[in-house]
Coordinates of C-alpha atoms in Angstrom, one line a residue:
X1 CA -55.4 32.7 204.7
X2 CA -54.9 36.8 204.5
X3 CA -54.0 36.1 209.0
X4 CA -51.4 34.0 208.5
X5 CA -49.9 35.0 206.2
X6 CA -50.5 39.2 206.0
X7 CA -47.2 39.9 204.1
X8 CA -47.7 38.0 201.2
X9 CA -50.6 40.0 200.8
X10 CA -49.3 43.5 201.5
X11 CA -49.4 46.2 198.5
X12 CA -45.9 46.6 197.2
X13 CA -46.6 50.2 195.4
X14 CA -42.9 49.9 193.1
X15 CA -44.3 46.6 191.8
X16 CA -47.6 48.2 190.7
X17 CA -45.9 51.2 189.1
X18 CA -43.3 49.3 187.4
X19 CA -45.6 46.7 185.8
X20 CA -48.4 49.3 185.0
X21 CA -45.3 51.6 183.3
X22 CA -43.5 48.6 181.3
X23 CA -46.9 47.0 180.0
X24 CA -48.4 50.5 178.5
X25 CA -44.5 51.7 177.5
X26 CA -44.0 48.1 175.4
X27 CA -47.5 48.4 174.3
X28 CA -48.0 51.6 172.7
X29 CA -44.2 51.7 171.7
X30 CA -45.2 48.3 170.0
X31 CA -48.2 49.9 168.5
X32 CA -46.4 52.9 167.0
X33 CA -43.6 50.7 165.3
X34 CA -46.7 48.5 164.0
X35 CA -48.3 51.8 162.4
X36 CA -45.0 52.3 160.6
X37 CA -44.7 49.1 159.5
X38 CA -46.1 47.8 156.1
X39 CA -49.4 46.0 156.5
X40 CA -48.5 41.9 156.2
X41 CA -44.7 42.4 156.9
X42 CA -43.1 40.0 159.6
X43 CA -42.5 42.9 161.6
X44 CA -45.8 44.4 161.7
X45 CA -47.2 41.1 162.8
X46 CA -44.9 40.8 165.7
X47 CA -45.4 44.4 166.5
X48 CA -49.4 43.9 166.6
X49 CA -49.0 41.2 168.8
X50 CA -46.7 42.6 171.0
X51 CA -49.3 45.9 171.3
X52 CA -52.1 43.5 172.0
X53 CA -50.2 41.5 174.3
X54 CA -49.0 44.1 175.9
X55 CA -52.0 46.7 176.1
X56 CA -54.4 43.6 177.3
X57 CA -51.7 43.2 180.3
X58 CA -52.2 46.9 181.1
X59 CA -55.8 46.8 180.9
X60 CA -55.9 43.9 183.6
X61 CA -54.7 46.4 186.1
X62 CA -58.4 47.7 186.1
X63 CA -58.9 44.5 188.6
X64 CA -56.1 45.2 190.7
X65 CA -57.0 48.9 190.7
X66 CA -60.7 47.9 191.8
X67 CA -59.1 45.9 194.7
X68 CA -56.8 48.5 196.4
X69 CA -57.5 50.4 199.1
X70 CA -57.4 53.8 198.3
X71 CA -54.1 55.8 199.0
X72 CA -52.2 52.6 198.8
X73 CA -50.4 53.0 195.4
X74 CA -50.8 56.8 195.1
X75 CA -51.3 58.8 192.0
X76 CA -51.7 55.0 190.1
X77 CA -55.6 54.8 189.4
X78 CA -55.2 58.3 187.6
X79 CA -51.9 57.6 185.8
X80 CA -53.1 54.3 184.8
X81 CA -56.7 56.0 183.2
X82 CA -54.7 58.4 181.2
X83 CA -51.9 55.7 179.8
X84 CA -54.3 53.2 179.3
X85 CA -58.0 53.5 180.3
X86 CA -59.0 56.3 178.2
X87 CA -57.1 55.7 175.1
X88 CA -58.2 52.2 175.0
X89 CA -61.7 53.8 176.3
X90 CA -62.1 51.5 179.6
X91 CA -61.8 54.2 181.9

């Protein structure tokens, strides 16, 4: 499958970034507007799922990162750890 078609299989490095970025910026920014939320409000409840939603989508990147050759998407697998693997302690 990977000979023909190699494209469709080819590393596009603004894709991982911009993915990687938006998941941990909606989920901690999520997560901060559910810690100053009241417990039980409408709001907190969307904002918790949104975090966990969110965060969960980030963390997945751990299998993408695992699959990359290295030098491909550079600088990712470190800003990745400190946006999302070690705060969520799944470095």
């Amino acid at each position: 499958m990977r000979r023909s078609f190699p494209d469709a299989f080819a590393a596009r490095p603004v894709l991982y970034w911009c993915d990687t970025l938006a998941s941990a910026a909606l989920g901690w920014g999520a997560f901060a507007v559910a810690l100053h939320s009241r417990a039980g409000s409408l709001r907190w409840y969307l904002a918790s799922v949104m975090a966990t939603f969110a965060l969960y989508r980030a963390v997945l990147f751990i299998h993408e990162l695992a699959h990359l050759r290295s030098g491909v998407v550079p600088g990712l697998e470190t800003v990745w750890n400190l946006l999302v693997g070690f705060p969520l302690m799944v470095p």
